[in-house]
C-alpha cells in the first residue's frame, strides 16, 4: 500500500480523471464508478493435522451492466475487501477497453498458498466454490472466475468439478470458470495469454514512430532492454515472448531476490534453473542484486511490473529510469507515482489495457464451453483443401511447382491455438489504436491510462443508454 490512499481510492481517482473529460450525467458516472455487490465469506477448513482453520474470502461484482461478470480469484495473505473491490473495478474497465462483453468481478482468499499442502488447497478451493454457489456468485451466466495471483489451472479444475457436481446435468456447467486445463474444457493458449497480450500491447506502442522518437527510442522490440518484476505466470510468459522477439531481458526480480545480466538473460534456461532449484536466484551467468524492489530502479527501456500492486510509489517513482512502464500486474503504480512519472515523461501503458490478454482468451474459452466445440475443428481441413486448390491453380498459371514442404506450410489450416493467438493479437492491437485515438483527440489533456478509462466509460454509458436506464 502507498500508505496514504487505499487501492479502491486510487482506481477511483483514475476513474474521476477520465470522467471529468466526458459529458455524461453525474448520476450515470456514479453508477459506473460504484461496486455493485461484495460478499465476505468465513468458512472452516480442516488442516492435514486434523485442526480446523477459519478462512476469510471475498467476491466482488463491480458492474452488472453486462453478464456474466468476470474476474480472477487470488490466493494471497494480504487480500482484503478494498483490494478485491478495486480489482473488480479494474476488470469492468478492462473488459470494456478490449471489447469483451462482461462486467467486472474479483475474488480473494486470504491465505499464503506456500503454507498449505495440495490436499488442503483443494479443500479450501472446493469449500469457497460451494460458498460462492450458495450466494449465487458463480455460474456460466452470472459470474465466472479465472486464475489470478496464487492460483492456476489446478484450482480452476477444482472449481469446475465442484460446480458441476452441484449442478448435475447442467449442459453449460463447465463455462462456470475459465483458465481450466484443456482436458477439462480449457482452451489452448490460455496459460500464456496474459503474458502474450502484454507483449502484443507493448509491441503496438513501440511500433509508433512519433511516440518512440519523443522517448528517444527506435521503433520495434528488437534490442530493447527489459526489466521484469515477478516470474510467475504473467512475468514468465512476458519474459519468454520478449526474449523470443529479440529484446534483452536484463533483469528479473522475485520475492527472494533479483538477478541481472546486462547482455540479456536466457529465459528458457532460467526457467529450467527455477524448476530444478525452486528459485531464480543463483542462476549461472547472472549477478544477484538483492531486494526485488532495487530492480525496478535499473536503467532500461521497458520496465514490466508483473507481480503485485502498489510497487511503484511516490517514494521510488523519482528514481525510475525506464522510458516505458508496461503494467502487467494489476495496480502496480499508485496514483501519486503515476502523476510523478507522467511529469518525468515516462510512457505508462496501463494495466486496464495491457494485462487484458487473460480475460480476452477467457472469453474465447467461455464461448468454446458454451458451443461445445473446439475452435477450428469444423473448418481446418476445409481451409487446407481450399489453399491446396488455390496453389494448384497458381502452379497451372505460372508453370512452376511448389515443393511438398512449401505446399504443407502454405496450405496449413488454422487450429485452436492459431485462432486464439490471432484473436488475441487483433483484440490488443484494436484496443491500443482506440486508446491512442482518444489520447490524440483529447489533445494533451490525457495520458494513455486516462484515455483508456474515457473509452471504457463511454462504452459502459452507451450500454446503460441502450437499456433505457440512463437515456
Ligand atoms: P503468479 O502467482 O503466477 O505469479 C506472481 C509471481 O510474483 C510469483 O512468482 C511470486 O513469487 C512473485 N512475487 C511475489 N511477491 C513478489 C515480490 N515482492 N517481488 C517480486 N516478485 C514477487 O501470479 P500471476 O498470475 O502471474 O499474476 C501476477 C499479476 O498479474 C497480478 O497482479 C495479477 O492480478 C495480474 N494478472 C494476472 C492475470 C493472469 O491471467 N494470471 C491476468 C491479469 C492480471
Coordinates of C-alpha atoms and ligand atoms in Angstrom, one line a residue:
X1 CA 0.0 0.0 0.0
X2 CA 1.2 3.5 -0.6
X3 CA 0.5 4.4 3.0
X4 CA -1.9 7.2 2.1
X5 CA -4.8 6.1 0.0
X6 CA -6.4 2.8 -0.5
X7 CA -6.3 0.8 -3.7
X8 CA -10.0 1.4 -4.4
X9 CA -9.5 5.2 -3.9
X10 CA -6.6 5.0 -6.4
X11 CA -8.7 3.3 -9.0
X12 CA -11.5 5.8 -8.4
X13 CA -9.0 8.6 -8.8
X14 CA -8.1 7.3 -12.2
X15 CA -11.8 7.0 -13.0
X16 CA -12.5 10.5 -11.9
X17 CA -9.7 12.0 -14.0
X18 CA -11.3 10.3 -17.0
X19 CA -14.9 11.0 -16.1
X20 CA -14.1 14.8 -15.9
X21 CA -13.3 14.6 -19.6
X22 CA -16.7 13.1 -20.6
X23 CA -20.0 14.9 -20.6
X24 CA -22.1 12.1 -19.1
X25 CA -24.8 12.7 -16.4
X26 CA -23.2 12.7 -12.9
X27 CA -25.7 10.0 -11.7
X28 CA -24.7 7.7 -14.6
X29 CA -21.0 8.3 -13.7
X30 CA -21.7 7.4 -10.1
X31 CA -23.4 4.2 -11.1
X32 CA -20.5 3.2 -13.3
X33 CA -18.0 4.0 -10.5
X34 CA -19.5 2.1 -7.6
X35 CA -19.0 -1.6 -6.8
X36 CA -22.5 -3.2 -7.2
X37 CA -22.1 -6.3 -4.9
X38 CA -19.5 -7.6 -2.5
X39 CA -19.8 -10.7 -0.3
X40 CA -17.5 -11.7 2.5
X41 CA -17.1 -15.3 3.5
X42 CA -15.7 -17.1 6.5
X43 CA -15.6 -20.9 6.4
X44 CA -13.9 -23.6 8.3
X45 CA -11.4 -25.9 6.6
X46 CA -9.7 -29.0 8.1
X47 CA -5.9 -28.9 8.1
X48 CA -3.9 -32.1 7.4
X49 CA -3.1 -32.4 11.2
X50 CA -6.8 -32.5 12.0
X51 CA -7.1 -28.9 13.3
X52 CA -9.7 -26.5 11.9
X53 CA -8.8 -23.2 10.4
X54 CA -11.3 -20.4 9.7
X55 CA -10.6 -18.9 6.3
X56 CA -11.6 -15.4 5.1
X57 CA -12.5 -14.8 1.5
X58 CA -14.3 -12.2 -0.7
X59 CA -16.0 -11.9 -4.1
X60 CA -16.9 -8.6 -5.5
X61 CA -19.1 -8.0 -8.6
X62 CA -18.3 -4.4 -9.6
X63 CA -20.6 -3.9 -12.6
X64 CA -23.6 -5.9 -13.9
X65 CA -24.1 -3.8 -17.0
X66 CA -23.1 -6.9 -18.9
X67 CA -23.4 -10.5 -17.7
X68 CA -21.7 -12.7 -16.7
X69 CA -19.3 -10.7 -14.5
X70 CA -15.7 -12.0 -14.9
X71 CA -12.6 -11.8 -12.8
X72 CA -9.8 -13.9 -11.2
X73 CA -9.6 -15.4 -7.8
X74 CA -6.4 -14.7 -5.9
X75 CA -4.8 -16.6 -3.0
X76 CA -2.8 -14.0 -1.1
X77 CA -2.1 -13.4 2.6
X78 CA -2.7 -9.7 2.1
X79 CA -6.0 -9.8 0.2
X80 CA -8.9 -7.7 1.7
X81 CA -12.3 -6.3 0.7
X82 CA -10.9 -3.0 -0.6
X83 CA -8.4 -4.8 -2.8
X84 CA -11.0 -7.1 -4.2
X85 CA -13.4 -4.2 -5.0
X86 CA -10.6 -2.2 -6.6
X87 CA -9.5 -5.2 -8.8
X88 CA -13.2 -5.9 -9.7
X89 CA -13.5 -2.2 -10.9
X90 CA -10.3 -2.6 -13.0
X91 CA -11.9 -5.8 -14.5
X92 CA -15.0 -3.8 -15.5
X93 CA -12.9 -1.2 -17.3
X94 CA -10.5 -3.8 -18.7
X95 CA -13.4 -5.7 -20.4
X96 CA -14.9 -2.6 -21.8
X97 CA -11.5 -1.3 -23.1
X98 CA -10.8 -4.5 -25.0
X99 CA -14.4 -5.1 -26.1
X100 CA -15.0 -8.2 -24.1
X101 CA -18.8 -8.4 -23.2
X102 CA -18.5 -9.0 -19.4
X103 CA -18.9 -7.0 -16.3
X104 CA -16.0 -6.9 -13.8
X105 CA -15.6 -9.1 -10.7
X106 CA -12.8 -10.4 -8.5
X107 CA -12.3 -12.9 -5.7
X108 CA -9.8 -13.3 -3.0
X109 CA -8.9 -16.0 -0.4
X110 CA -6.7 -14.7 2.4
X111 CA -4.0 -17.5 2.6
X112 CA -0.4 -17.8 1.7
X113 CA -0.5 -20.9 -0.5
X114 CA 3.0 -21.8 0.4
X115 CA 1.8 -22.8 3.9
X116 CA -0.7 -25.3 2.7
X117 CA -0.5 -28.8 1.2
X118 CA -2.1 -29.6 -2.1
X119 CA -4.9 -31.5 -0.3
X120 CA -5.5 -28.5 1.9
X121 CA -5.6 -26.1 -1.1
X122 CA -8.1 -28.4 -2.7
X123 CA -10.4 -28.4 0.4
X124 CA -10.2 -24.6 0.6
X125 CA -10.9 -24.1 -3.2
X126 CA -13.9 -26.5 -3.1
X127 CA -15.4 -25.0 0.0
X128 CA -15.0 -21.5 -1.4
X129 CA -16.7 -22.6 -4.6
X130 CA -19.6 -24.1 -2.5
X131 CA -20.0 -20.8 -0.7
X132 CA -20.0 -18.8 -3.9
X133 CA -22.6 -21.2 -5.3
X134 CA -24.8 -20.8 -2.2
X135 CA -24.8 -17.0 -2.7
X136 CA -25.3 -17.1 -6.4
X137 CA -21.8 -15.7 -7.0
X138 CA -20.8 -18.3 -9.6
X139 CA -22.4 -19.7 -12.8
X140 CA -21.9 -19.5 -16.6
X141 CA -24.5 -16.7 -16.9
X142 CA -23.9 -14.8 -13.7
X143 CA -20.2 -14.8 -12.5
X144 CA -17.3 -16.6 -14.0
X145 CA -13.9 -16.8 -12.0
X146 CA -10.5 -17.3 -13.5
X147 CA -6.9 -17.6 -12.3
X148 CA -5.0 -14.8 -10.7
X149 CA -2.1 -14.3 -8.3
X150 CA -1.5 -17.6 -6.4
X151 CA -4.0 -19.7 -8.5
X152 CA -3.8 -21.6 -11.7
X153 CA -5.3 -24.3 -13.9
X154 CA -5.4 -26.8 -11.0
X155 CA -7.6 -24.6 -8.8
X156 CA -9.8 -23.8 -11.7
X157 CA -10.4 -27.5 -12.3
X158 CA -11.4 -28.0 -8.7
X159 CA -13.8 -25.1 -9.0
X160 CA -15.3 -26.6 -12.3
X161 CA -15.6 -30.0 -10.7
X162 CA -17.3 -28.7 -7.6
X163 CA -19.8 -26.6 -9.6
X164 CA -20.5 -29.5 -11.9
X165 CA -21.3 -31.8 -9.0
X166 CA -23.7 -29.2 -7.5
X167 CA -25.4 -28.8 -10.9
X168 CA -25.7 -32.4 -12.2
X169 CA -26.7 -32.4 -15.8
X170 CA -26.4 -28.6 -16.4
X171 CA -25.2 -28.6 -20.1
X172 CA -23.1 -25.5 -19.7
X173 CA -21.7 -26.1 -16.3
X174 CA -18.0 -26.1 -17.5
X175 CA -18.4 -22.5 -18.6
X176 CA -18.7 -21.5 -14.8
X177 CA -14.9 -20.9 -14.7
X178 CA -12.1 -20.2 -17.2
X179 CA -8.4 -21.0 -17.1
X180 CA -9.1 -24.7 -16.8
X181 CA -6.8 -27.5 -18.1
X182 CA -7.5 -28.2 -21.8
X183 CA -8.7 -31.7 -21.0
X184 CA -11.4 -30.2 -18.8
X185 CA -12.9 -27.7 -21.1
X186 CA -10.0 -25.2 -21.2
X187 CA -8.6 -23.6 -24.3
X188 CA -5.2 -23.9 -25.9
X189 CA -3.3 -20.6 -25.4
X190 CA -5.0 -19.5 -22.1
X191 CA -1.9 -20.2 -19.9
X192 CA 0.3 -17.8 -21.8
X193 CA -2.5 -15.4 -22.8
X194 CA -1.8 -12.6 -20.3
X195 CA 2.0 -12.5 -21.0
X196 CA 1.4 -12.7 -24.7
X197 CA -1.1 -9.9 -24.5
X198 CA 1.4 -7.8 -22.6
X199 CA 3.9 -8.4 -25.4
X200 CA 1.4 -7.5 -28.1
X201 CA 0.4 -4.4 -26.3
X202 CA 3.9 -3.1 -25.7
X203 CA 4.9 -4.0 -29.3
X204 CA 1.9 -1.9 -30.6
X205 CA 3.1 1.1 -28.5
X206 CA 6.7 0.6 -29.7
X207 CA 5.6 0.5 -33.3
X208 CA 4.5 4.2 -33.3
X209 CA 7.5 6.2 -34.6
X210 CA 6.2 9.6 -33.3
X211 CA 5.8 8.3 -29.7
X212 CA 9.2 6.4 -29.7
X213 CA 11.0 9.5 -31.1
X214 CA 9.7 11.5 -28.1
X215 CA 11.2 8.9 -25.8
X216 CA 14.5 8.8 -27.7
X217 CA 13.9 5.2 -28.7
X218 CA 13.8 3.5 -32.1
X219 CA 10.6 1.6 -33.1
X220 CA 10.2 -2.1 -32.6
X221 CA 11.1 -4.6 -29.9
X222 CA 14.4 -6.0 -31.1
X223 CA 17.3 -4.9 -28.9
X224 CA 15.2 -3.1 -26.3
X225 CA 16.3 -3.7 -22.7
X226 CA 13.6 -5.1 -20.4
X227 CA 13.3 -5.5 -16.6
X228 CA 10.5 -7.7 -15.2
X229 CA 9.3 -8.0 -11.6
X230 CA 7.7 -11.4 -11.0
X231 CA 8.5 -14.7 -12.7
X232 CA 5.1 -16.3 -12.2
X233 CA 2.5 -17.0 -14.9
X234 CA 2.4 -13.4 -16.3
X235 CA 6.1 -12.5 -15.7
X236 CA 7.5 -15.7 -17.1
X237 CA 5.4 -15.7 -20.3
X238 CA 6.0 -11.9 -20.8
X239 CA 9.8 -12.5 -20.5
X240 CA 9.6 -15.5 -22.8
X241 CA 7.9 -13.6 -25.6
X242 CA 10.2 -10.5 -25.3
X243 CA 13.2 -12.9 -25.4
X244 CA 11.9 -14.7 -28.4
X245 CA 11.4 -11.5 -30.3
X246 CA 14.9 -10.2 -29.8
X247 CA 14.6 -8.0 -26.7
X248 CA 17.2 -8.2 -24.0
X249 CA 15.6 -9.2 -20.6
X250 CA 18.4 -7.8 -18.5
X251 CA 16.9 -8.4 -15.0
X252 CA 14.2 -10.4 -13.3
X253 CA 13.0 -9.7 -9.7
X254 CA 11.4 -12.3 -7.5
X255 CA 10.3 -12.2 -3.8
X256 CA 13.5 -13.9 -2.8
X257 CA 15.9 -11.8 -4.9
X258 CA 16.7 -10.3 -8.2
X259 CA 19.1 -11.4 -11.0
X260 CA 20.8 -9.2 -13.6
X261 CA 22.8 -9.7 -16.8
X262 CA 23.4 -6.6 -19.0
X263 CA 23.7 -8.8 -22.1
X264 CA 20.3 -10.4 -21.5
X265 CA 19.2 -13.5 -19.6
X266 CA 18.4 -16.7 -21.4
X267 CA 14.7 -17.1 -20.4
X268 CA 14.1 -20.8 -21.2
X269 CA 17.4 -21.7 -19.4
X270 CA 16.4 -19.6 -16.4
X271 CA 13.0 -21.3 -16.3
X272 CA 14.8 -24.7 -16.2
X273 CA 17.0 -23.5 -13.4
X274 CA 13.9 -22.3 -11.5
X275 CA 12.2 -25.7 -12.0
X276 CA 15.3 -27.5 -10.8
X277 CA 16.2 -25.3 -7.7
X278 CA 12.8 -23.8 -6.9
X279 CA 14.2 -20.2 -7.3
X280 CA 15.6 -17.9 -9.9
X281 CA 18.4 -16.9 -7.5
X282 CA 22.0 -18.1 -8.2
X283 CA 21.2 -18.6 -11.9
X284 CA 24.6 -19.1 -13.6
X285 CA 25.5 -16.2 -15.8
X286 CA 23.8 -13.6 -13.8
X287 CA 24.6 -11.3 -10.9
X288 CA 22.5 -11.3 -7.8
X289 CA 21.0 -7.9 -7.0
X290 CA 19.4 -8.3 -3.6
X291 CA 16.0 -7.0 -2.9
X292 CA 13.2 -7.2 -5.5
X293 CA 12.5 -3.5 -5.4
X294 CA 16.0 -2.5 -6.4
X295 CA 15.4 -4.0 -9.9
X296 CA 12.6 -1.5 -10.5
X297 CA 15.2 1.3 -10.5
X298 CA 17.5 -0.1 -13.1
X299 CA 18.2 1.8 -16.3
X300 CA 16.2 0.1 -19.1
X301 CA 13.9 0.8 -22.0
X302 CA 10.9 -1.1 -20.7
X303 CA 10.0 -1.9 -17.1
X304 CA 7.3 -4.5 -16.5
X305 CA 5.9 -5.0 -13.0
X306 CA 4.3 -8.4 -13.2
X307 CA 3.8 -9.4 -9.6
X308 CA 1.9 -7.2 -7.2
X309 CA 0.0 -3.9 -6.8
X310 CA 1.5 -0.7 -5.4
X311 CA 5.1 -1.4 -6.1
X312 CA 5.8 1.9 -7.8
X313 CA 5.0 4.6 -5.3
X314 CA 5.7 8.3 -4.8
X315 CA 8.8 7.2 -2.9
X316 CA 10.6 5.3 -5.6
X317 CA 9.0 6.9 -8.7
X318 CA 11.6 9.7 -9.0
X319 CA 14.3 7.0 -9.2
X320 CA 12.7 5.0 -12.0
X321 CA 14.9 5.2 -15.1
X322 CA 12.7 3.2 -17.6
X323 CA 11.3 5.1 -20.6
X324 CA 8.3 2.8 -20.8
X325 CA 6.4 1.1 -18.0
X326 CA 4.2 -1.8 -19.1
X327 CA 1.8 -2.6 -16.3
X328 CA 1.4 -6.4 -16.5
X329 CA 0.3 -6.7 -12.8
X330 CA -2.9 -5.1 -11.6
X331 CA -2.4 -1.7 -10.0
X332 CA 1.4 -1.7 -9.7
X333 CA 1.6 2.1 -9.9
X334 CA 0.0 4.3 -7.2
X335 CA -2.0 7.4 -8.3
X336 CA 0.7 9.6 -6.8
X337 CA 3.5 7.8 -8.6
X338 CA 1.5 7.9 -11.8
X339 CA 1.5 11.8 -11.6
X340 CA 5.2 11.9 -11.0
X341 CA 6.1 9.5 -13.8
X342 CA 3.9 11.4 -16.3
X343 CA 5.7 14.6 -15.4
X344 CA 9.0 12.7 -16.0
X345 CA 7.9 11.8 -19.5
X346 CA 7.6 8.1 -18.9
X347 CA 5.2 6.3 -21.2
X348 CA 2.9 4.2 -18.9
X349 CA 0.9 1.5 -20.7
X350 CA -1.9 0.9 -18.2
X351 CA -2.9 -2.4 -16.6
X352 CA -6.6 -2.0 -17.5
X353 CA -5.5 -2.4 -21.1
X354 CA -2.1 -4.2 -21.0
X355 CA -3.0 -7.3 -18.9
X356 CA -6.3 -7.9 -20.7
X357 CA -5.0 -10.9 -22.6
X358 CA -6.1 -13.2 -19.9
X359 CA -9.7 -12.1 -19.9
X360 CA -9.8 -12.0 -23.7
X361 CA -8.8 -15.6 -24.0
X362 CA -11.0 -16.5 -21.1
X363 CA -13.8 -15.0 -23.2
X364 CA -12.8 -17.4 -26.0
X365 CA -12.8 -20.3 -23.5
X366 CA -16.3 -19.4 -22.3
X367 CA -17.5 -19.3 -25.9
X368 CA -15.9 -22.7 -26.6
X369 CA -17.6 -24.2 -23.5
X370 CA -21.0 -22.8 -24.5
X371 CA -20.6 -24.0 -28.1
X372 CA -19.2 -27.4 -27.0
X373 CA -16.8 -27.5 -30.0
X374 CA -13.1 -26.8 -30.3
X375 CA -12.2 -23.7 -32.4
X376 CA -11.0 -24.8 -35.9
X377 CA -12.5 -28.3 -35.7
X378 CA -15.0 -27.7 -38.5
X379 CA -13.1 -25.5 -40.9
X380 CA -9.4 -26.6 -40.6
X381 CA -9.5 -29.3 -43.2
X382 CA -11.8 -27.3 -45.5
X383 CA -9.3 -24.4 -45.4
X384 CA -6.4 -26.7 -46.2
X385 CA -8.2 -28.2 -49.3
X386 CA -9.1 -24.6 -50.4
X387 CA -5.5 -23.4 -50.1
X388 CA -4.3 -26.5 -52.0
X389 CA -6.7 -25.8 -54.9
X390 CA -5.5 -22.2 -55.0
X391 CA -1.9 -23.3 -55.0
X392 CA -2.6 -25.8 -57.8
X393 CA -4.2 -23.0 -59.8
X394 CA -1.1 -20.9 -59.3
X395 CA 1.1 -23.7 -60.5
X396 CA -1.1 -24.1 -63.6
X397 CA -0.7 -20.3 -64.4
X398 CA 3.0 -20.0 -63.6
X399 CA 4.0 -23.5 -64.8
X400 CA 6.2 -23.7 -61.7
X401 CA 6.0 -26.4 -59.0
X402 CA 5.9 -25.8 -55.2
X403 CA 7.9 -28.4 -53.2
X404 CA 5.9 -30.7 -50.9
X405 CA 7.4 -28.8 -47.9
X406 CA 6.2 -25.4 -49.3
X407 CA 2.7 -26.9 -50.0
X408 CA 2.4 -28.1 -46.5
X409 CA 3.3 -24.8 -45.0
X410 CA 1.3 -22.6 -47.3
X411 CA -1.9 -24.7 -47.1
X412 CA -2.0 -25.1 -43.4
X413 CA -5.5 -24.5 -41.9
X414 CA -5.9 -22.7 -38.5
X415 CA -6.2 -24.8 -35.4
X416 CA -7.4 -23.7 -32.0
X417 CA -4.0 -22.3 -30.9
X418 CA -3.6 -20.3 -34.1
X419 CA -7.1 -18.8 -33.8
X420 CA -6.7 -17.9 -30.2
X421 CA -3.5 -16.1 -30.8
X422 CA -4.9 -14.3 -33.8
X423 CA -8.0 -13.3 -31.9
X424 CA -5.8 -12.0 -29.0
X425 CA -3.5 -10.1 -31.3
X426 CA -6.4 -8.4 -33.1
X427 CA -8.0 -7.5 -29.7
X428 CA -4.9 -6.0 -28.2
X429 CA -4.0 -4.1 -31.4
X430 CA -7.5 -2.7 -31.9
X431 CA -7.8 -1.6 -28.3
X432 CA -4.4 0.2 -28.4
X433 CA -5.4 2.1 -31.6
X434 CA -8.7 3.1 -29.9
X435 CA -6.9 4.3 -26.8
X436 CA -4.3 6.3 -28.7
X437 CA -7.0 7.8 -31.0
X438 CA -8.8 9.1 -27.8
X439 CA -5.5 10.4 -26.4
X440 CA -4.9 12.3 -29.7
X441 CA -8.5 13.7 -29.7
X442 CA -8.0 14.9 -26.1
X443 CA -5.0 16.8 -27.3
X444 CA -2.6 16.7 -24.4
X445 CA -5.3 16.6 -21.7
X446 CA -4.9 12.9 -21.0
X447 CA -2.3 10.1 -20.8
X448 CA -2.9 6.6 -22.0
X449 CA -4.5 5.5 -18.7
X450 CA -7.0 8.3 -18.7
X451 CA -7.7 7.8 -22.4
X452 CA -8.4 4.1 -21.8
X453 CA -10.8 4.9 -18.9
X454 CA -12.5 7.5 -21.1
X455 CA -13.1 4.8 -23.7
X456 CA -14.4 2.4 -21.1
X457 CA -16.8 5.0 -19.5
X458 CA -18.2 5.9 -23.0
X459 CA -18.8 2.2 -23.8
X460 CA -20.5 1.4 -20.5
X461 CA -22.6 4.6 -20.7
X462 CA -23.8 3.5 -24.1
X463 CA -24.8 0.2 -22.7
X464 CA -26.8 1.8 -19.9
X465 CA -28.4 4.1 -22.5
X466 CA -29.4 1.1 -24.6
X467 CA -31.0 -0.4 -21.6
X468 CA -33.0 2.8 -21.2
X469 CA -31.9 3.3 -17.6
X470 CA -29.9 6.5 -18.2
X471 CA -31.3 7.9 -21.5
Ligands
LIG1 P1 1.6 -15.8 -10.0 O1 1.2 -16.2 -8.7 O2 1.6 -16.8 -11.1 O3 3.0 -15.0 -10.1 C1 3.3 -14.0 -9.2 C2 4.8 -14.0 -9.0 O4 5.2 -12.9 -8.3 C3 5.3 -15.2 -8.2 O5 6.3 -15.9 -8.9 C4 5.7 -14.6 -6.9 O6 6.8 -15.4 -6.3 C5 6.2 -13.3 -7.4 N1 6.3 -12.3 -6.3 C6 5.6 -12.3 -5.1 N2 6.0 -11.2 -4.4 C7 7.0 -10.6 -5.1 C8 7.8 -9.5 -4.8 N3 7.7 -8.8 -3.7 N4 8.8 -9.2 -5.7 C9 8.9 -9.9 -6.9 N5 8.1 -11.0 -7.2 C10 7.2 -11.3 -6.3 O7 0.5 -14.6 -10.4 P2 0.2 -14.1 -11.9 O8 -1.0 -14.8 -12.4 O9 1.4 -14.1 -12.7 O10 -0.2 -12.6 -11.5 C11 0.7 -11.5 -11.4 C12 0.0 -10.2 -11.6 O11 -0.7 -10.2 -12.8 C13 -1.1 -9.9 -10.5 O12 -1.2 -8.6 -10.3 C14 -2.4 -10.4 -11.2 O13 -3.5 -9.7 -10.7 C15 -2.1 -9.9 -12.6 N6 -2.9 -10.6 -13.7 C16 -2.8 -11.9 -13.8 C17 -3.6 -12.5 -14.9 C18 -3.5 -14.0 -15.2 O14 -4.0 -14.4 -16.2 N7 -2.9 -14.8 -14.4 C19 -4.4 -11.7 -15.7 C20 -4.4 -10.3 -15.5 C21 -3.6 -9.8 -14.5

